[in-house]
PDB file of C-alpha atoms in Angstrom:
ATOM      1  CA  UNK A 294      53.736  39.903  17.845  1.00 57.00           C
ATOM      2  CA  UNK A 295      51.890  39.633  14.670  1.00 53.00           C
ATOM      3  CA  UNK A 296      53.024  35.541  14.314  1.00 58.00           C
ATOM      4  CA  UNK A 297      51.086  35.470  17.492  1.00 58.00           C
ATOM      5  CA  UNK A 298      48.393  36.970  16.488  1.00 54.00           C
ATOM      6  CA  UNK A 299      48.131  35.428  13.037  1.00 61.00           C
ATOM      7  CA  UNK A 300      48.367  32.253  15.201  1.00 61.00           C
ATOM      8  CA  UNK A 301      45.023  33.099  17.556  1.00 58.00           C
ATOM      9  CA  UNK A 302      43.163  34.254  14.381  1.00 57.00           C
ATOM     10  CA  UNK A 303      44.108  30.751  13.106  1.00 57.00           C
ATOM     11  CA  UNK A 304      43.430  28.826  15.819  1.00 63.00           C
ATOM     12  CA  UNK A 305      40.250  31.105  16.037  1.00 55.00           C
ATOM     13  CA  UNK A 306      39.029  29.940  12.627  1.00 55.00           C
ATOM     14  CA  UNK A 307      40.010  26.187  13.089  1.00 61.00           C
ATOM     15  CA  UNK A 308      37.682  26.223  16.039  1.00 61.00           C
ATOM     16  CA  UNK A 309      34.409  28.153  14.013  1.00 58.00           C
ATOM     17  CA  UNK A 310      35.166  25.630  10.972  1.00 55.00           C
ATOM     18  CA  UNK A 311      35.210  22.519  14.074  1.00 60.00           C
ATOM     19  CA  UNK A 312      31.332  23.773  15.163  1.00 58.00           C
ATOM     20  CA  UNK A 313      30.072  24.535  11.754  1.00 52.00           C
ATOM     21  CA  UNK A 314      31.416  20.764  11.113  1.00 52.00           C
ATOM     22  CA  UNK A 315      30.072  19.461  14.396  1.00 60.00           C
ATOM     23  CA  UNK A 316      26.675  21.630  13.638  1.00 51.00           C
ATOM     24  CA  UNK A 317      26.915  19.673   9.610  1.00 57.00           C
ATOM     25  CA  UNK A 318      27.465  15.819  10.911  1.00 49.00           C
ATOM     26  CA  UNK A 319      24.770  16.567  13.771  1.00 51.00           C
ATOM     27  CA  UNK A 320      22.023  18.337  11.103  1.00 51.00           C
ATOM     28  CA  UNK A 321      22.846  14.740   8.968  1.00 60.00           C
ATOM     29  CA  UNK A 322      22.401  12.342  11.826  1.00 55.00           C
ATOM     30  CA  UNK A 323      18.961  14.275  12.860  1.00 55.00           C
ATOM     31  CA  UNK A 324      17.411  14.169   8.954  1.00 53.00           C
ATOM     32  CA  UNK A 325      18.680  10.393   8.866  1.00 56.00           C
ATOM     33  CA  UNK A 326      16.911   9.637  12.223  1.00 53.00           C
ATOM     34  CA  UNK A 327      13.977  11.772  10.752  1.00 51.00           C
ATOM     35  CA  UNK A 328      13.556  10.016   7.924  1.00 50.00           C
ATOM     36  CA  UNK A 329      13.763   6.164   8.960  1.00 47.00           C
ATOM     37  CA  UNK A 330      11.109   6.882  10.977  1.00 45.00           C
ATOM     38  CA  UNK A 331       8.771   8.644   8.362  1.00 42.00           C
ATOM     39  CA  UNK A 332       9.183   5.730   6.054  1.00 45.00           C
ATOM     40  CA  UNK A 333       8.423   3.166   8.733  1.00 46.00           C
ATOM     41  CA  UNK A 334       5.236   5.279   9.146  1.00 51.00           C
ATOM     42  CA  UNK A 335       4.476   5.470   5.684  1.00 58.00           C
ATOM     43  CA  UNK A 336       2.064   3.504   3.820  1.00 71.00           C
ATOM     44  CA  UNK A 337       3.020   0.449   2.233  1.00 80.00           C
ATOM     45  CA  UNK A 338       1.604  -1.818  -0.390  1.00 88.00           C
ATOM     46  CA  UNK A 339       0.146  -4.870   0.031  1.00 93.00           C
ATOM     47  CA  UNK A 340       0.341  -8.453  -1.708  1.00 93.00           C
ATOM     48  CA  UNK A 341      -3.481  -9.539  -2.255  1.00 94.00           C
ATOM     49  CA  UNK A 342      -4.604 -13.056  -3.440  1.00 90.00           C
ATOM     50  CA  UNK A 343      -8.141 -13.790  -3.929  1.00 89.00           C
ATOM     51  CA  UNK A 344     -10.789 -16.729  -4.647  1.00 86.00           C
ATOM     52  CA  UNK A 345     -13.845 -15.774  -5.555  1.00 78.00           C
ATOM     53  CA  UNK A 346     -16.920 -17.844  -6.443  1.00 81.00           C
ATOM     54  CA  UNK A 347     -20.254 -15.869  -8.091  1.00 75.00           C
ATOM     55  CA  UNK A 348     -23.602 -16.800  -9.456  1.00 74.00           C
ATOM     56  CA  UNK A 349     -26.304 -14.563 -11.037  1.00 70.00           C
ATOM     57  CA  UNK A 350     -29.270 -13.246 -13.298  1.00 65.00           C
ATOM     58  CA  UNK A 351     -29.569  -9.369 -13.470  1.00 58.00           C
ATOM     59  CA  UNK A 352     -28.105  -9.770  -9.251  1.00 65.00           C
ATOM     60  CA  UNK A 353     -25.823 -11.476  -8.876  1.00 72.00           C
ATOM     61  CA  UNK A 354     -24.207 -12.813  -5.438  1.00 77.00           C
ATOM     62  CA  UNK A 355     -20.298 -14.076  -4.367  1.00 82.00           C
ATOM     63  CA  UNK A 356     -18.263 -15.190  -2.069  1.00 85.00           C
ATOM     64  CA  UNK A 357     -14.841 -15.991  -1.699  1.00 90.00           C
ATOM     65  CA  UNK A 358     -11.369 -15.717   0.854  1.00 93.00           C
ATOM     66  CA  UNK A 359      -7.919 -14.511  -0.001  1.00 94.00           C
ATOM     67  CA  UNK A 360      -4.839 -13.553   2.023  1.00 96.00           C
ATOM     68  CA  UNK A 361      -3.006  -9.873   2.133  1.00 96.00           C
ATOM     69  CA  UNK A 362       0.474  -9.980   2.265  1.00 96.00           C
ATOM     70  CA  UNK A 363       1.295  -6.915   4.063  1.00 95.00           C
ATOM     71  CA  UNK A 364       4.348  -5.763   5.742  1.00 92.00           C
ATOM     72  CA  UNK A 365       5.974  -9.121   5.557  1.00 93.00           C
ATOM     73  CA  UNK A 366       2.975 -10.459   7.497  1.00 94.00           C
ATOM     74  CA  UNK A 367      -0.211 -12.665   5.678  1.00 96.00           C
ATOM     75  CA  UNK A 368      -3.548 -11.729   7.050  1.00 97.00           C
ATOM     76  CA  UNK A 369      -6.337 -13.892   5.613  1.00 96.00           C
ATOM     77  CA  UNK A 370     -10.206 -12.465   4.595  1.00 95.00           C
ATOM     78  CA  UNK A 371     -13.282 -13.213   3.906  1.00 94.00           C
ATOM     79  CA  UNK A 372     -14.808 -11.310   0.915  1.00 91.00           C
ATOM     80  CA  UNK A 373     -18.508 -11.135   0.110  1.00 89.00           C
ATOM     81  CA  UNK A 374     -20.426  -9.181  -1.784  1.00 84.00           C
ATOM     82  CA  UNK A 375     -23.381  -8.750  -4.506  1.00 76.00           C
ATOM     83  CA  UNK A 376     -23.579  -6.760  -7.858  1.00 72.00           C
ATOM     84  CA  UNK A 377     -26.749  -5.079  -9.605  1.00 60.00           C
ATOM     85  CA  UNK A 378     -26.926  -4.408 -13.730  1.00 60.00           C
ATOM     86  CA  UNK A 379     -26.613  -7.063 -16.051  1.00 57.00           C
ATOM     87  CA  UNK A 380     -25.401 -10.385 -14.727  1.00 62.00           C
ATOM     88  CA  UNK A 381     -26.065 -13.442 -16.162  1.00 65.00           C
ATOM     89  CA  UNK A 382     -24.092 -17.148 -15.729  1.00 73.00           C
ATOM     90  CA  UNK A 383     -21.373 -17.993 -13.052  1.00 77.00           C
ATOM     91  CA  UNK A 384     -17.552 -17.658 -12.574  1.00 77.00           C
ATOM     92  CA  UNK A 385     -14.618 -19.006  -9.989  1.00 82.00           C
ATOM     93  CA  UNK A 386     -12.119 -16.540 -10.087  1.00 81.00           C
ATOM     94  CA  UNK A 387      -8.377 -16.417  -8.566  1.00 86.00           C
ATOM     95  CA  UNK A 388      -7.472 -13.223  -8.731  1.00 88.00           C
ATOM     96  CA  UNK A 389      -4.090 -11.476  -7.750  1.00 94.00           C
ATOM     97  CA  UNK A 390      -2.343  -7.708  -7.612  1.00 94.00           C
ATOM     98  CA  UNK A 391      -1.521  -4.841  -5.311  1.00 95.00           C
ATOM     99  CA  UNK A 392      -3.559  -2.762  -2.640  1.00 95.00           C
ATOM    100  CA  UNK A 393      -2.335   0.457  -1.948  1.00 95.00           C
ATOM    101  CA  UNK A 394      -3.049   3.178   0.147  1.00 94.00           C
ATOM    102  CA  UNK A 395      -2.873   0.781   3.869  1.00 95.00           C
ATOM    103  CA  UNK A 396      -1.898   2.951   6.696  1.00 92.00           C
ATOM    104  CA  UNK A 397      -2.504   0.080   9.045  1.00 92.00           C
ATOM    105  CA  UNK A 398      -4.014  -3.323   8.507  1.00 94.00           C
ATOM    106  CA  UNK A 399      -7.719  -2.559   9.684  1.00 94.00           C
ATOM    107  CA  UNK A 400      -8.035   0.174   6.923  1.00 95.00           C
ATOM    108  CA  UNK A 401      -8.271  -3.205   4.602  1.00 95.00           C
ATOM    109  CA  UNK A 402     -11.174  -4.569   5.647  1.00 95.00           C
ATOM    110  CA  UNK A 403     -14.625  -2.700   5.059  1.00 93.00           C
ATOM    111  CA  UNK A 404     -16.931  -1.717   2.115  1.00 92.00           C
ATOM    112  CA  UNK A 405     -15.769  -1.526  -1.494  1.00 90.00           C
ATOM    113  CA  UNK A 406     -17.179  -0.150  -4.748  1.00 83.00           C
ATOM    114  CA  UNK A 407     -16.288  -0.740  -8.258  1.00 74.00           C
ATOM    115  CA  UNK A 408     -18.020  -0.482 -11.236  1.00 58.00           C
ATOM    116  CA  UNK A 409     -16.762  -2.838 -14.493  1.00 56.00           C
ATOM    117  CA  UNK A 410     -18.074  -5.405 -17.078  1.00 55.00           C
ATOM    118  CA  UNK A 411     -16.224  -8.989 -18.204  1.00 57.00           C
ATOM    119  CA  UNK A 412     -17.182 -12.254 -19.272  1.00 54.00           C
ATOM    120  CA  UNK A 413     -15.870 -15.600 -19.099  1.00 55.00           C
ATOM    121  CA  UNK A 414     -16.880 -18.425 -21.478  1.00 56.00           C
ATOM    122  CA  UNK A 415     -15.413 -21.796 -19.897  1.00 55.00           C
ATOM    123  CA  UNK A 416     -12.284 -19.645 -19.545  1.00 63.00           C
ATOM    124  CA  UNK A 417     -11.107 -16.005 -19.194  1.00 67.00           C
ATOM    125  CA  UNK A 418      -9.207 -13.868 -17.606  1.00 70.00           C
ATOM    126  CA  UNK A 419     -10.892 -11.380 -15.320  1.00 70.00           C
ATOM    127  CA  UNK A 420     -10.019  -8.042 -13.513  1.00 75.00           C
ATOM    128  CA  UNK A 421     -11.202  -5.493 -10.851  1.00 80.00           C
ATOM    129  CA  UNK A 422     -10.586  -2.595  -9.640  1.00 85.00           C
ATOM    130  CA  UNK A 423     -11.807  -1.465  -5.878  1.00 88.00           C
ATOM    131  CA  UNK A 424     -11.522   1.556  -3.503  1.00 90.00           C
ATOM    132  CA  UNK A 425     -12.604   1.874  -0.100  1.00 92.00           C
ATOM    133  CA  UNK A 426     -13.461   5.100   2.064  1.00 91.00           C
ATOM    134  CA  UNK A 427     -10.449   4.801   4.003  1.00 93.00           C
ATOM    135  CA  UNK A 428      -8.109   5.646   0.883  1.00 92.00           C
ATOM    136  CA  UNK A 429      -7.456   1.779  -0.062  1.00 94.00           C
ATOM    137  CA  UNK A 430      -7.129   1.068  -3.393  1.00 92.00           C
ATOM    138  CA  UNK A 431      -7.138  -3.260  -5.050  1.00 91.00           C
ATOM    139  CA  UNK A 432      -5.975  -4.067  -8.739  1.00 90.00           C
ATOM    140  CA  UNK A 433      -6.458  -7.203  -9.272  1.00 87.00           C
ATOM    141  CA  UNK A 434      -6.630 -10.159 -12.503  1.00 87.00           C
ATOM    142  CA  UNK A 435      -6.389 -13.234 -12.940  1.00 83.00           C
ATOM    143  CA  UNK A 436      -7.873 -16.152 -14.881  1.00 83.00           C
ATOM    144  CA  UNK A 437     -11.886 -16.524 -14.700  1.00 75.00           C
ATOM    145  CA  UNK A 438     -13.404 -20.197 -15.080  1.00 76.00           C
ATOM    146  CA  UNK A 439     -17.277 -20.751 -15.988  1.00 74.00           C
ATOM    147  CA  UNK A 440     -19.429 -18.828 -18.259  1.00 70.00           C
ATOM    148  CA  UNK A 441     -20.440 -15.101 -17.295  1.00 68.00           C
ATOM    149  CA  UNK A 442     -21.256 -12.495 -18.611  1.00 63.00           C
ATOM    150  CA  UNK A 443     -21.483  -8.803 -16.684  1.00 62.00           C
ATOM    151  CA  UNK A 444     -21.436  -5.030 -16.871  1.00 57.00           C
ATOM    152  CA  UNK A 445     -22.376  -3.898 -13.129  1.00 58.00           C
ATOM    153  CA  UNK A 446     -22.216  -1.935 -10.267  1.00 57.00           C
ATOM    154  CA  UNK A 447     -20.822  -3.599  -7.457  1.00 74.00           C
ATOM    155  CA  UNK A 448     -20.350  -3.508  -3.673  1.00 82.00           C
ATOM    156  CA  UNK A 449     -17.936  -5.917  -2.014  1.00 86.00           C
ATOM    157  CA  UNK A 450     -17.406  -6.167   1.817  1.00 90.00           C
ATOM    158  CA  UNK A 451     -14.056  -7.529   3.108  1.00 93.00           C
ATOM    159  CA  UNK A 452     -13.515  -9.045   6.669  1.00 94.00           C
ATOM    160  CA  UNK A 453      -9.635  -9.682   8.284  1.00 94.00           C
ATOM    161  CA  UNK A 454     -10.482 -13.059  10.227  1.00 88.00           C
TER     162      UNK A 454
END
C-alpha cells in the first residue's frame, strides 16, 4: 500500500514540476516576443551626410542637401539656414556623423539650433552639433574648404524631399 502511494505522490510531483516547466518555457517565449517588438519600436540612429555651402559678414546665410541613412533606408534633405554673431568669409563643407534620438523619419526634418565657432583658411576641418524639439540630436565633421571665420548662434531648417 505505501509503494502505491509513494507512487501517486511521485507521479503527483512529476506532474507540478511538468506545469511549473510548461509555466517557465511559456514566461520565456512571452519576454522574447516582448522584447523583439520593443526594439523594433525603439529609436534608432541614423547615418547623416551633408553638403553645405555658406557666405557671410556679421549674418551669414547657407544652403546645402545631404542624405539620412536611416533604418537601412536613404532619405535625402534639403538644409537651409542663417547664423547671427560674428561671421565673416565663406566655406563648402561635407560634413558626416550620427543623428540620434529618431522615433520615426518625420521627427528629422524641422528647426535646429546650435551655437559654435570655427574657421577655415583654404582648408579645415569643421564640426556641428544640432538638436531639434522633437528630441533629435546631429554630430557631425568633416573637412571645411574656403576661408571663414565664425563664433555664432545659429538656426538651421531641414526638409525630407
Amino acid at each position: 500500500m505505501w509503494r502505491s502511494l509513494e507512487r501517486g505522490k511521485a507521479e503527483a510531483m512529476s506532474s507540478i514540476y511538468s506545469s511549473v516547466y510548461i509555466v517557465r518555457l511559456a514566461a520565456i517565449v512571452l519576454f522574447a516576443a516582448v522584447l523583439s517588438a520593443t526594439s523594433s519600436l525603439a529609436q534608432a540612429p541614423g547615418y547623416v551626410r551633408v553638403k553645405l555651402v555658406k557666405a557671410g559678414l556679421m549674418a551669414g546665410a547657407g544652403g546645402g542637401s545631404g542624405v539620412l541613412t536611416y533604418r537601412g533606408r536613404d532619405y535625402p534633405f534639403r538644409v537651409s539656414g542663417f547664423s547671427l554673431g560674428v561671421t565673416a568669409g565663406a566655406s563648402v563643407s561635407r560634413l558626416e556623423g550620427w543623428a540620434s534620438g529618431i522615433r520615426q523619419v518625420s521627427d528629422f526634418a524641422g528647426s535646429y539650433s546650435a551655437v559654435g565657432a570655427g574657421g577655415a583658411f583654404v582648408g579645415g576641418v569643421g564640426g556641428v552639433h544640432l538638436a531639434n524639439q522633437k528630441g533629435v540630436r546631429i554630430d557631425l565633421q568633416g573637412p571645411k574648404a574656403g576661408i571663414e571665420f565664425a563664433a555664432n548662434l545659429s538656426e538651421v531648417r531641414i526638409s525630407l524631399r
